[in-house]
Amino acid sequence: MADQKKLTPQGEDFSAWYNEVVLRSELADYSPVRGSMVIRPWGYGIWENMQRALDDMFKETGHENAYFPLLIPMEFIEREKDHIEGFAPELAVVTRAGGKELEEPFVIRPTSETIIYSMYAKWVQSYRDLPVLMNQWANVMRWEMRTRLFLRTSEFLWQEGHTAHATAEEAEEETLLILGIYRKFMEEWIGMPPLTGLKSESEKFAGAVRSYCCEALMKDNKALQAGTSHFLGQNFAKQFDLKFQSEDGQEEYAWNTSWGVSTRLVGGMVMTHGDDNGLVVPPRLAPVQATIVPILRGEDTTPVREKADEVAKRLKAAGVRVKIDARENISPGAKYYELERKGVPYRIEIGPKDLEQGQLALARRLTPEGEKRKAFLPEEEAIAELPNLLEAFQTELMETAIARRDANSVRGVKTLGELEEALEGGAGFVYSGWSGDPAVEETVKESTKATIRVLPGEEFRSPETPSKCVSGNGDSVTEVAWARAY
RNA sequence: CGGGACGUGGCGCAGCCCGGUAGCGCACCUGACUGGGGGUCAGGGGGUCGCCGGUUCGAAUCCGGCCGUCCCGACCA
């Protein structure tokens, strides 16, 4: 709104483009604290819509929300060996409170496994108390060395689910249930189709037995870890004495899972759909799905204003999130640019000509191939059709993203040379066989900057199972998807 | 933490080399005309030049130190 500068084009410098879109579409702003950001109403509205959708899906599958404290005794974090090793460098620690030095320092939660399982231990006595299926919406803090708006901020908002089960099988099932929910949510709501599967040892969560993940491909063909679901085994249960008496009277440790997605998803949305004109927000996530711009010209603007009110009221009744932009200090053209930059899916123009014709002018954020930017529809038809048009736009965004992901995937890579060649050629996910040797990951990372993003789940594997490891040494034990990542 | 760049009205920048009235574009305020893809004209408000010190009659400009930001790398569930 304020400036007339064009955005840096995506192809020129994707990261400059990304920063400009986030700032100038009013999703977020830099805060006075290093590495943390302020989420502005437009960005927060998108996050709220994500929250609502996920929360519904969690509740439908038997999960409940709860809230646990921000501060965690340092000693808790230190109990699980891998956990503290993984998180130690990025902990923010409170050492002073109430005017004096604390005997026991607290850490600002980087994640809440420890404090939550310490409470579960008090609540669970019998197998009849299991499973415990809880989720919390909260902020966490990780003092990362280098930060980027939404993608890696020192403080971020997320949901973290934590469950306890009587058997390993049931916990594993839960882990996969959530992975499926994440995938469905990312596809149907963000239009950001992820690859799902297992993480390699080197990439798994600090303290987990196995980590499953969603990896989505951004427009610059880099992968974004968009969500994780961890099978924790009994690692935490043993450290926090989370035990129960089984049906046959034995004392056993519970089996845990934890899973989370964060405001990083907003960044993923930006990098999946945005273009050189700014953000494109999928209709289901858009805080405002259609903005009405009344054309206030001539002597008497009352009829146009009244029509705008009436159309807005009827669209609201039809379930469309609609807003009227009747600001008089800026021109209609300036509003169009602003709405495009913010990614509002549809714009409706109502002017004196439309009143005469009994029509509305509809402009979509992305003009379909071969169509004019504005479509003039009879008023009744426009109002009746808009909900369908929004759904169609949503579907189109998802299909476009799937097509792009598949078009940028390279399968059947057999040698390190081919792997490098594919990545240098700008490929997204590159599939190959792998022996399971971490040294191969190291080698590839050094020469290409790419890592194993995921051991793809069944539905993503190549028709032909690779037999040899891409390194040339040994047989392949699993197919893997390589990519450069955020 | 290593390499590089940069800190000047709200935002983006020029001025610095060669010391001498702090400037430009956008934004903002007032008024008029305008209004269907970033309006025009006229008038106006706003800046301890990142901080501390030094040199000098005089420092945005020269010198020293500090702080901060961004990019690349390392780091990162």
Coordinates of C-alpha atoms (C1' of nucleotides) in Angstrom, one line a residue:
Chain A
M1 CA 0.0 0.0 0.0
A2 CA 2.7 2.4 1.0
D3 CA 5.2 1.8 -1.8
Q4 CA 5.0 1.4 -5.5
K5 CA 8.1 -0.6 -5.8
K6 CA 7.9 -3.9 -7.6
L7 CA 8.9 -7.0 -5.8
T8 CA 12.2 -8.7 -6.5
P9 CA 11.1 -11.4 -9.0
Q10 CA 11.2 -15.0 -7.7
G11 CA 13.6 -16.2 -10.3
E12 CA 16.1 -13.5 -9.6
D13 CA 16.6 -14.0 -5.8
F14 CA 14.0 -16.2 -4.2
S15 CA 15.0 -15.4 -0.6
A16 CA 14.8 -11.6 -1.3
W17 CA 11.5 -12.2 -2.9
Y18 CA 10.3 -14.2 0.1
N19 CA 11.3 -11.5 2.7
E20 CA 9.7 -8.8 0.6
V21 CA 6.4 -10.7 0.2
V22 CA 6.2 -11.5 3.9
L23 CA 6.8 -7.9 4.9
R24 CA 4.8 -6.1 2.2
S25 CA 1.8 -8.4 2.3
E26 CA 1.6 -7.5 6.0
L27 CA 2.0 -11.1 7.3
A28 CA 4.7 -10.2 9.8
D29 CA 7.3 -7.7 10.8
Y30 CA 10.7 -7.8 12.5
S31 CA 10.6 -7.4 16.3
P32 CA 13.0 -5.6 18.6
V33 CA 14.3 -9.0 19.8
R34 CA 16.8 -10.7 17.6
G35 CA 15.4 -13.5 15.6
S36 CA 11.8 -13.2 16.7
M37 CA 9.0 -11.7 14.7
V38 CA 5.7 -9.9 15.2
I39 CA 2.8 -11.7 13.4
R40 CA 0.5 -9.1 12.0
P41 CA -3.3 -9.5 11.8
W42 CA -3.3 -10.8 8.2
G43 CA -0.7 -13.4 9.0
Y44 CA -2.3 -14.4 12.3
G45 CA -5.7 -14.7 10.6
I46 CA -4.2 -17.3 8.3
W47 CA -2.6 -19.1 11.2
E48 CA -6.0 -19.1 13.0
N49 CA -7.7 -20.8 10.1
M50 CA -4.9 -23.4 10.1
Q51 CA -5.4 -23.8 13.9
R52 CA -9.2 -24.3 13.6
A53 CA -8.9 -26.9 10.9
L54 CA -6.2 -28.9 12.6
D55 CA -7.9 -28.6 16.0
D56 CA -11.1 -30.1 14.5
M57 CA -9.1 -33.0 13.1
F58 CA -7.4 -33.7 16.4
K59 CA -10.6 -33.6 18.3
E60 CA -12.4 -35.9 15.8
T61 CA -9.7 -38.5 16.5
G62 CA -10.1 -38.3 20.3
H63 CA -7.5 -35.7 21.3
E64 CA -8.1 -33.0 23.9
N65 CA -6.4 -29.6 24.4
A66 CA -4.5 -28.7 27.6
Y67 CA -1.9 -26.3 28.7
F68 CA 1.5 -26.8 30.4
P69 CA 3.9 -24.1 31.7
L70 CA 6.4 -22.0 29.8
L71 CA 9.3 -22.7 32.1
I72 CA 10.8 -26.1 32.6
P73 CA 13.3 -27.1 35.3
M74 CA 16.7 -27.4 33.7
E75 CA 17.1 -30.8 35.4
F76 CA 14.0 -32.1 33.4
I77 CA 15.6 -31.3 30.1
E78 CA 18.8 -33.0 31.1
R79 CA 17.3 -36.4 32.0
E80 CA 17.0 -37.8 28.5
K81 CA 20.5 -38.0 27.1
D82 CA 19.8 -37.4 23.4
H83 CA 17.2 -34.8 24.1
I84 CA 19.6 -32.5 26.0
E85 CA 22.3 -33.1 23.6
G86 CA 20.1 -32.0 20.7
F87 CA 18.7 -29.0 22.4
A88 CA 21.5 -27.7 24.6
P89 CA 23.0 -25.2 22.2
E90 CA 19.7 -23.4 21.5
L91 CA 18.2 -23.2 25.0
A92 CA 17.2 -19.8 26.6
V93 CA 17.7 -20.1 30.3
V94 CA 16.1 -18.1 33.2
T95 CA 18.6 -17.8 36.0
R96 CA 17.2 -14.9 38.0
A97 CA 13.7 -14.2 39.3
G98 CA 12.0 -12.5 42.2
G99 CA 15.1 -10.3 42.6
K100 CA 17.5 -13.0 43.3
E101 CA 19.6 -15.8 41.6
L102 CA 17.6 -19.0 41.2
E103 CA 19.1 -22.1 42.8
E104 CA 17.7 -24.2 40.0
P105 CA 17.6 -22.5 36.6
F106 CA 14.6 -22.9 34.3
V107 CA 14.7 -23.2 30.5
I108 CA 12.1 -21.5 28.3
R109 CA 10.5 -24.6 26.7
P110 CA 12.0 -25.5 23.4
T111 CA 9.4 -28.3 23.3
S112 CA 7.4 -29.8 26.2
E113 CA 7.9 -33.6 26.3
T114 CA 9.7 -33.4 29.7
I115 CA 7.2 -31.3 31.6
I116 CA 4.2 -33.0 30.1
Y117 CA 5.4 -36.6 30.8
S118 CA 6.3 -35.6 34.3
M119 CA 2.6 -34.7 34.8
Y120 CA 1.4 -37.8 32.9
A121 CA 3.4 -39.9 35.4
K122 CA 1.2 -38.5 38.2
W123 CA -2.0 -39.1 36.3
V124 CA -1.5 -42.6 35.0
Q125 CA -1.8 -45.6 37.4
S126 CA -3.5 -48.3 35.4
Y127 CA -3.8 -49.4 31.8
R128 CA -7.4 -48.1 32.2
D129 CA -5.9 -44.6 32.3
L130 CA -4.4 -45.0 28.8
P131 CA -4.2 -43.8 26.2
V132 CA -3.6 -40.2 27.2
L133 CA -4.2 -38.1 24.1
M134 CA -3.4 -34.4 24.6
N135 CA -2.4 -31.4 22.5
Q136 CA -1.3 -27.9 23.4
W137 CA -1.2 -24.7 21.4
A138 CA 1.7 -22.8 22.6
N139 CA 4.8 -20.7 22.0
V140 CA 8.3 -22.2 22.2
M141 CA 11.7 -20.8 22.0
R142 CA 14.9 -22.1 20.3
W143 CA 17.8 -19.7 20.0
E144 CA 18.8 -20.6 16.5
M145 CA 21.9 -19.0 15.1
R146 CA 20.3 -17.9 12.0
T147 CA 16.7 -17.0 11.6
R148 CA 14.2 -16.3 8.8
L149 CA 10.6 -14.9 9.0
F150 CA 8.2 -17.8 9.8
L151 CA 10.7 -20.5 8.7
R152 CA 13.0 -20.4 11.7
T153 CA 12.3 -17.8 14.3
S154 CA 13.7 -17.9 17.8
E155 CA 10.2 -17.8 19.2
F156 CA 7.3 -19.5 17.4
L157 CA 3.8 -20.6 17.8
W158 CA 2.9 -24.3 17.3
Q159 CA 0.8 -27.2 18.4
E160 CA 2.5 -30.1 20.1
G161 CA 0.6 -33.3 20.7
H162 CA 1.8 -35.7 23.4
T163 CA 0.4 -39.1 23.9
A164 CA 0.9 -42.1 26.2
H165 CA -0.1 -45.7 25.3
A166 CA 0.0 -49.1 26.8
T167 CA 1.7 -50.8 23.8
A168 CA 4.3 -50.0 21.3
E169 CA 1.9 -51.0 18.5
E170 CA -0.7 -48.6 19.6
A171 CA 1.8 -45.7 19.9
E172 CA 3.1 -46.5 16.4
E173 CA -0.4 -46.4 15.1
E174 CA -1.0 -43.0 16.7
T175 CA 2.2 -41.7 15.2
L176 CA 1.0 -42.7 11.7
L177 CA -2.5 -41.4 12.3
I178 CA -1.2 -38.0 13.0
L179 CA 1.2 -38.1 10.0
G180 CA -1.9 -38.9 7.9
I181 CA -3.8 -36.0 9.4
Y182 CA -0.9 -33.6 8.7
R183 CA -0.7 -34.8 5.1
K184 CA -4.5 -34.4 4.6
F185 CA -4.4 -30.9 6.2
M186 CA -1.5 -29.7 4.1
E187 CA -3.1 -31.0 0.9
E188 CA -6.6 -29.9 1.4
W189 CA -6.1 -26.6 3.3
I190 CA -2.7 -25.3 2.3
G191 CA -2.6 -26.9 -1.1
M192 CA 0.9 -27.9 -0.2
P193 CA 1.2 -31.6 -0.9
P194 CA 4.0 -33.2 1.2
L195 CA 6.1 -36.3 0.8
T196 CA 5.6 -38.3 3.9
G197 CA 7.7 -41.1 5.5
L198 CA 10.5 -41.7 7.9
K199 CA 13.5 -39.6 8.8
S200 CA 17.0 -41.1 8.6
E201 CA 18.9 -41.5 11.9
S202 CA 20.8 -38.3 11.5
E203 CA 17.7 -36.2 11.0
K204 CA 15.4 -37.7 13.6
F205 CA 14.1 -35.8 16.7
A206 CA 16.5 -35.7 19.7
G207 CA 15.0 -38.3 22.0
A208 CA 12.9 -40.2 19.5
V209 CA 13.1 -43.8 18.4
R210 CA 11.7 -43.0 15.0
S211 CA 10.6 -39.7 13.4
Y212 CA 8.1 -39.4 10.6
C213 CA 7.8 -36.2 8.7
C214 CA 6.1 -34.2 6.0
E215 CA 8.5 -32.7 3.5
A216 CA 7.0 -30.2 1.0
L217 CA 8.6 -28.8 -2.1
M218 CA 8.8 -25.0 -2.4
K219 CA 8.8 -23.0 -5.6
D220 CA 12.6 -22.8 -5.6
N221 CA 12.7 -26.6 -5.4
K222 CA 14.1 -26.6 -1.9
A223 CA 12.3 -28.9 0.6
L224 CA 10.7 -27.6 3.8
Q225 CA 10.2 -29.8 6.8
A226 CA 6.5 -29.0 7.4
G227 CA 5.5 -31.3 10.2
T228 CA 6.9 -34.2 12.3
S229 CA 5.4 -37.1 14.2
H230 CA 7.7 -39.0 16.5
F231 CA 7.5 -42.5 18.0
L232 CA 9.4 -42.0 21.3
G233 CA 9.3 -45.6 22.5
Q234 CA 9.9 -45.7 26.3
N235 CA 12.8 -43.2 26.3
F236 CA 10.9 -40.5 28.2
A237 CA 8.6 -42.8 30.2
K238 CA 11.7 -44.3 31.8
Q239 CA 13.2 -41.0 32.7
F240 CA 10.0 -39.6 34.1
D241 CA 8.7 -42.8 35.7
L242 CA 5.6 -42.9 33.6
K243 CA 4.4 -46.4 34.5
F244 CA 1.2 -48.2 34.7
Q245 CA -0.1 -51.5 35.9
S246 CA -1.2 -53.8 33.0
E247 CA -4.2 -56.0 32.7
D248 CA -2.2 -59.0 34.0
G249 CA -0.9 -57.0 37.0
Q250 CA 2.6 -56.2 35.7
E251 CA 4.2 -52.8 36.1
E252 CA 5.2 -51.4 32.7
Y253 CA 6.5 -48.2 31.2
A254 CA 4.2 -46.4 28.9
W255 CA 4.9 -45.7 25.2
N256 CA 4.9 -42.1 24.0
T257 CA 4.4 -40.1 20.8
S258 CA 4.9 -36.4 20.1
W259 CA 4.0 -34.4 17.0
G260 CA 3.9 -30.8 15.9
V261 CA 3.4 -28.2 13.3
S262 CA 4.2 -24.6 13.6
T263 CA 3.8 -21.1 12.1
R264 CA 6.4 -22.3 9.7
L265 CA 3.4 -23.6 7.7
V266 CA 2.6 -20.0 6.9
G267 CA 6.1 -19.6 5.3
G268 CA 5.4 -22.8 3.4
M269 CA 2.2 -21.4 2.1
V270 CA 4.0 -18.3 0.9
M271 CA 6.7 -20.3 -0.9
T272 CA 4.3 -22.8 -2.4
H273 CA 1.8 -20.4 -4.0
G274 CA 3.3 -16.9 -4.1
D275 CA 4.3 -15.2 -7.4
D276 CA 5.9 -12.0 -8.6
N277 CA 2.9 -10.0 -7.7
G278 CA 3.0 -11.2 -4.1
L279 CA 1.2 -13.7 -1.9
V280 CA -1.5 -16.1 -3.0
V281 CA -3.6 -17.3 -0.1
P282 CA -5.7 -20.5 -0.6
P283 CA -9.4 -19.6 -0.1
R284 CA -9.8 -21.9 2.8
L285 CA -7.0 -20.2 4.7
A286 CA -7.8 -16.6 3.6
P287 CA -9.0 -14.4 6.5
V288 CA -10.9 -12.5 3.8
Q289 CA -11.9 -14.6 0.7
A290 CA -13.4 -11.7 -1.3
T291 CA -12.9 -8.0 -1.0
I292 CA -15.6 -5.7 -2.4
V293 CA -14.2 -2.5 -3.9
P294 CA -17.0 0.0 -4.5
I295 CA -16.2 2.5 -7.2
L296 CA -17.1 5.8 -5.6
R297 CA -17.5 8.2 -8.5
G298 CA -20.0 10.8 -9.5
E299 CA -22.2 13.0 -7.4
D300 CA -24.1 10.5 -5.4
T301 CA -22.2 7.4 -4.2
T302 CA -25.0 6.1 -2.0
P303 CA -26.5 3.6 -4.4
V304 CA -23.1 2.0 -5.0
R305 CA -22.4 1.9 -1.2
E306 CA -25.8 0.3 -0.6
K307 CA -25.3 -2.3 -3.2
A308 CA -21.9 -3.2 -1.8
D309 CA -23.5 -3.6 1.7
E310 CA -26.2 -5.7 0.3
V311 CA -23.9 -8.0 -1.7
A312 CA -21.6 -8.3 1.3
K313 CA -24.5 -9.4 3.5
R314 CA -25.7 -12.0 1.0
L315 CA -22.2 -13.4 0.5
K316 CA -21.7 -13.7 4.3
A317 CA -25.0 -15.5 4.5
A318 CA -23.6 -17.9 1.9
G319 CA -20.6 -18.6 4.1
V320 CA -18.1 -16.4 2.3
R321 CA -15.6 -14.3 4.4
V322 CA -16.1 -10.9 2.7
K323 CA -15.0 -7.4 3.4
I324 CA -15.8 -4.0 1.9
D325 CA -12.8 -1.7 1.1
A326 CA -14.5 1.7 1.0
R327 CA -11.4 3.8 1.8
E328 CA -11.7 7.1 0.0
N329 CA -8.1 8.3 0.3
I330 CA -6.7 5.9 -2.2
S331 CA -7.8 5.1 -5.7
P332 CA -9.4 1.8 -6.8
G333 CA -6.2 0.9 -8.7
A334 CA -4.1 1.2 -5.6
K335 CA -6.5 -1.1 -3.8
Y336 CA -6.1 -3.7 -6.5
Y337 CA -2.4 -3.8 -6.1
E338 CA -2.6 -4.0 -2.4
L339 CA -5.1 -6.8 -2.5
E340 CA -3.0 -8.7 -4.9
R341 CA 0.1 -8.3 -2.8
K342 CA -1.8 -9.7 0.2
G343 CA -3.1 -12.6 -1.8
V344 CA -6.9 -12.1 -1.3
P345 CA -8.4 -14.8 -3.5
Y346 CA -11.2 -12.8 -5.1
R347 CA -12.0 -9.1 -5.7
I348 CA -15.4 -7.8 -6.5
E349 CA -15.9 -4.4 -8.1
I350 CA -19.2 -2.6 -7.9
G351 CA -19.5 0.7 -9.7
P352 CA -22.3 2.8 -11.3
K353 CA -22.0 0.8 -14.6
D354 CA -22.6 -2.4 -12.8
L355 CA -25.6 -1.1 -11.1
E356 CA -27.1 -0.2 -14.5
Q357 CA -26.2 -3.6 -15.9
G358 CA -27.2 -5.5 -12.9
Q359 CA -23.8 -7.2 -12.8
L360 CA -20.7 -7.6 -10.7
A361 CA -17.1 -7.6 -11.8
L362 CA -15.1 -10.5 -10.4
A363 CA -11.3 -10.7 -10.5
R364 CA -9.4 -13.7 -9.3
R365 CA -5.9 -13.5 -7.7
L366 CA -4.6 -15.9 -10.3
T367 CA -6.2 -15.4 -13.7
P368 CA -6.9 -18.8 -15.3
E369 CA -5.1 -19.5 -18.6
G370 CA -6.7 -17.7 -21.5
E371 CA -9.2 -15.8 -19.5
K372 CA -9.6 -12.1 -18.9
R373 CA -8.6 -10.7 -15.6
K374 CA -12.2 -9.5 -14.9
A375 CA -15.3 -11.5 -15.4
F376 CA -18.6 -9.7 -15.5
L377 CA -21.4 -11.9 -14.1
P378 CA -25.1 -11.1 -13.5
E379 CA -25.4 -10.2 -9.8
E380 CA -27.5 -13.2 -8.8
E381 CA -25.2 -15.6 -10.6
A382 CA -22.1 -14.1 -9.1
I383 CA -23.4 -14.4 -5.6
A384 CA -24.6 -17.9 -6.1
E385 CA -21.4 -19.0 -7.8
L386 CA -18.7 -17.4 -5.6
P387 CA -18.6 -20.2 -3.0
N388 CA -18.0 -22.7 -5.9
L389 CA -15.4 -20.5 -7.5
L390 CA -13.5 -20.3 -4.2
E391 CA -13.5 -24.1 -3.9
A392 CA -12.4 -24.5 -7.5
F393 CA -9.5 -22.1 -6.8
Q394 CA -8.5 -24.1 -3.8
T395 CA -8.5 -27.3 -5.8
E396 CA -6.6 -25.8 -8.6
L397 CA -3.9 -24.5 -6.2
M398 CA -3.4 -28.0 -4.9
E399 CA -3.3 -29.7 -8.3
T400 CA -0.8 -27.2 -9.6
A401 CA 1.4 -27.8 -6.6
I402 CA 1.2 -31.6 -7.0
A403 CA 2.0 -31.3 -10.7
R404 CA 5.0 -29.1 -9.9
R405 CA 6.3 -31.4 -7.3
D406 CA 6.1 -34.4 -9.6
A407 CA 7.5 -32.6 -12.6
N408 CA 10.5 -31.6 -10.5
S409 CA 11.1 -35.1 -9.1
V410 CA 13.8 -37.3 -10.5
R411 CA 13.5 -41.0 -9.9
G412 CA 15.8 -44.0 -10.5
V413 CA 19.1 -42.3 -9.8
K414 CA 21.8 -44.9 -9.6
T415 CA 25.1 -43.2 -9.0
L416 CA 26.5 -40.2 -7.1
G417 CA 27.3 -38.6 -10.4
E418 CA 23.7 -38.8 -11.5
L419 CA 22.5 -37.5 -8.1
E420 CA 24.8 -34.5 -8.3
E421 CA 23.8 -33.9 -11.9
A422 CA 20.1 -33.9 -11.1
L423 CA 20.5 -31.5 -8.1
E424 CA 22.8 -29.2 -10.1
G425 CA 20.2 -29.2 -12.8
G426 CA 17.7 -27.8 -10.3
A427 CA 15.7 -30.9 -9.5
G428 CA 13.5 -31.0 -6.4
F429 CA 13.2 -34.5 -4.8
V430 CA 15.7 -36.9 -6.2
Y431 CA 15.1 -40.6 -5.5
S432 CA 17.8 -43.3 -5.1
G433 CA 18.7 -46.4 -3.3
W434 CA 20.6 -46.2 0.0
S435 CA 22.5 -48.7 2.1
G436 CA 21.6 -47.0 5.4
D437 CA 25.2 -45.9 5.9
P438 CA 25.3 -42.3 7.4
A439 CA 28.7 -41.8 5.7
V440 CA 26.9 -41.7 2.3
E441 CA 24.7 -38.9 3.6
E442 CA 27.8 -36.9 4.7
T443 CA 29.4 -37.4 1.3
V444 CA 26.4 -36.2 -0.6
K445 CA 25.8 -33.3 1.7
E446 CA 29.4 -32.1 1.2
S447 CA 29.2 -32.3 -2.6
T448 CA 25.6 -31.2 -3.2
K449 CA 24.3 -29.6 0.0
A450 CA 21.4 -32.0 -0.3
T451 CA 20.3 -34.3 2.5
I452 CA 18.0 -37.3 2.8
R453 CA 14.7 -35.5 3.5
V454 CA 12.7 -38.7 3.9
L455 CA 12.5 -42.4 3.4
P456 CA 9.3 -42.2 1.4
G457 CA 6.2 -44.0 2.6
E458 CA 4.8 -46.7 0.3
E459 CA 2.5 -44.4 -1.6
F460 CA 5.5 -42.2 -2.7
R461 CA 8.0 -44.9 -3.6
S462 CA 9.1 -45.6 -7.2
P463 CA 7.4 -48.5 -9.1
E464 CA 10.8 -50.1 -9.4
T465 CA 12.6 -50.7 -6.1
P466 CA 16.3 -49.7 -6.3
S467 CA 18.6 -52.6 -5.6
K468 CA 21.9 -50.8 -5.1
C469 CA 23.0 -47.9 -2.9
V470 CA 23.6 -44.7 -4.8
S471 CA 27.2 -44.7 -3.4
G472 CA 28.0 -47.8 -5.4
N473 CA 28.9 -49.6 -2.1
G474 CA 26.4 -52.3 -1.0
D475 CA 22.8 -53.1 -1.6
S476 CA 20.0 -50.7 -1.0
V477 CA 18.0 -51.3 2.1
T478 CA 15.5 -48.5 1.4
E479 CA 14.7 -45.9 -1.2
V480 CA 15.3 -42.3 -0.2
A481 CA 14.4 -38.8 -1.4
W482 CA 17.2 -36.3 -1.5
A483 CA 16.8 -32.5 -1.7
R484 CA 18.3 -29.3 -0.6
A485 CA 16.3 -28.0 2.3
Y486 CA 15.4 -25.0 4.4
Chain B
rC1 C1' 31.5 -18.3 15.6
rG2 C1' 34.4 -17.4 10.3
rG3 C1' 34.0 -14.4 5.4
rG4 C1' 31.4 -10.0 3.1
rA5 C1' 28.2 -5.7 3.0
rC6 C1' 25.6 -2.0 5.5
rG7 C1' 23.6 1.5 9.7
rU8 C1' 21.3 9.1 7.4
rG9 C1' 12.8 11.4 8.8
rG10 C1' 7.9 5.8 8.7
rC11 C1' 10.2 2.9 4.2
rG12 C1' 14.0 3.0 0.2
rC13 C1' 18.4 5.7 -0.7
rA14 C1' 22.1 10.0 -2.1
rG15 C1' 25.7 12.9 0.4
rC16 C1' 31.3 10.8 3.0
rC17 C1' 36.6 9.9 -1.2
rC18 C1' 38.0 16.1 -1.1
rG19 C1' 35.1 18.5 6.7
rG20 C1' 31.5 24.3 6.2
rU21 C1' 23.1 25.7 5.8
rA22 C1' 21.0 17.6 6.0
rG23 C1' 18.9 16.3 0.7
rC24 C1' 15.8 13.1 -2.9
rG25 C1' 11.7 9.4 -4.0
rC26 C1' 7.7 7.1 -1.7
rA27 C1' 4.6 7.5 2.6
rC28 C1' 2.1 11.2 6.0
rC29 C1' -1.1 16.1 7.0
rU30 C1' -4.4 20.3 4.7
rG31 C1' -7.3 21.9 0.4
rA32 C1' -9.2 21.5 -4.5
rC33 C1' -10.1 18.7 -8.7
rU34 C1' -10.4 13.3 -9.3
rG35 C1' -11.9 8.1 -8.9
rG36 C1' -13.4 1.0 -13.5
rG37 C1' -5.3 -1.2 -12.6
rG38 C1' -0.4 2.1 -8.3
rG39 C1' -4.3 10.0 -9.7
rU40 C1' -3.0 15.6 -10.4
rC41 C1' -1.9 20.4 -8.6
rA42 C1' -0.8 23.7 -4.5
rG43 C1' 0.7 24.2 0.5
rG44 C1' 2.8 21.6 5.0
rG45 C1' 4.9 18.5 9.2
rG46 C1' 8.7 15.3 10.5
rG47 C1' 15.8 13.6 11.1
rU48 C1' 20.2 13.5 18.6
rC49 C1' 23.0 11.2 10.6
rG50 C1' 23.5 3.5 15.3
rC51 C1' 26.4 4.6 20.2
rC52 C1' 30.9 6.4 22.8
rG53 C1' 35.3 8.9 22.4
rG54 C1' 39.3 11.6 19.6
rU55 C1' 41.2 15.2 15.8
rU56 C1' 39.5 20.2 14.2
rC57 C1' 37.4 27.0 14.7
rG58 C1' 33.8 23.5 12.7
rA59 C1' 32.4 16.2 11.9
rA60 C1' 26.9 12.6 8.6
rU61 C1' 31.9 13.2 6.3
rC62 C1' 38.6 12.0 9.0
rC63 C1' 40.6 8.5 13.2
rG64 C1' 39.7 4.7 17.3
rG65 C1' 36.4 1.6 20.0
rC66 C1' 31.7 -0.5 20.7
rC67 C1' 26.6 -2.0 19.3
rG68 C1' 23.3 -3.7 15.7
rU69 C1' 21.3 -5.6 11.0
rC70 C1' 21.5 -8.3 6.4
rC71 C1' 23.9 -12.0 3.0
rC72 C1' 27.2 -16.5 2.4
rG73 C1' 29.1 -20.5 5.5
rA74 C1' 28.9 -23.3 9.9
rC75 C1' 24.5 -24.5 13.1
rC76 C1' 19.2 -26.2 12.9
rA77 C1' 13.5 -31.8 14.9

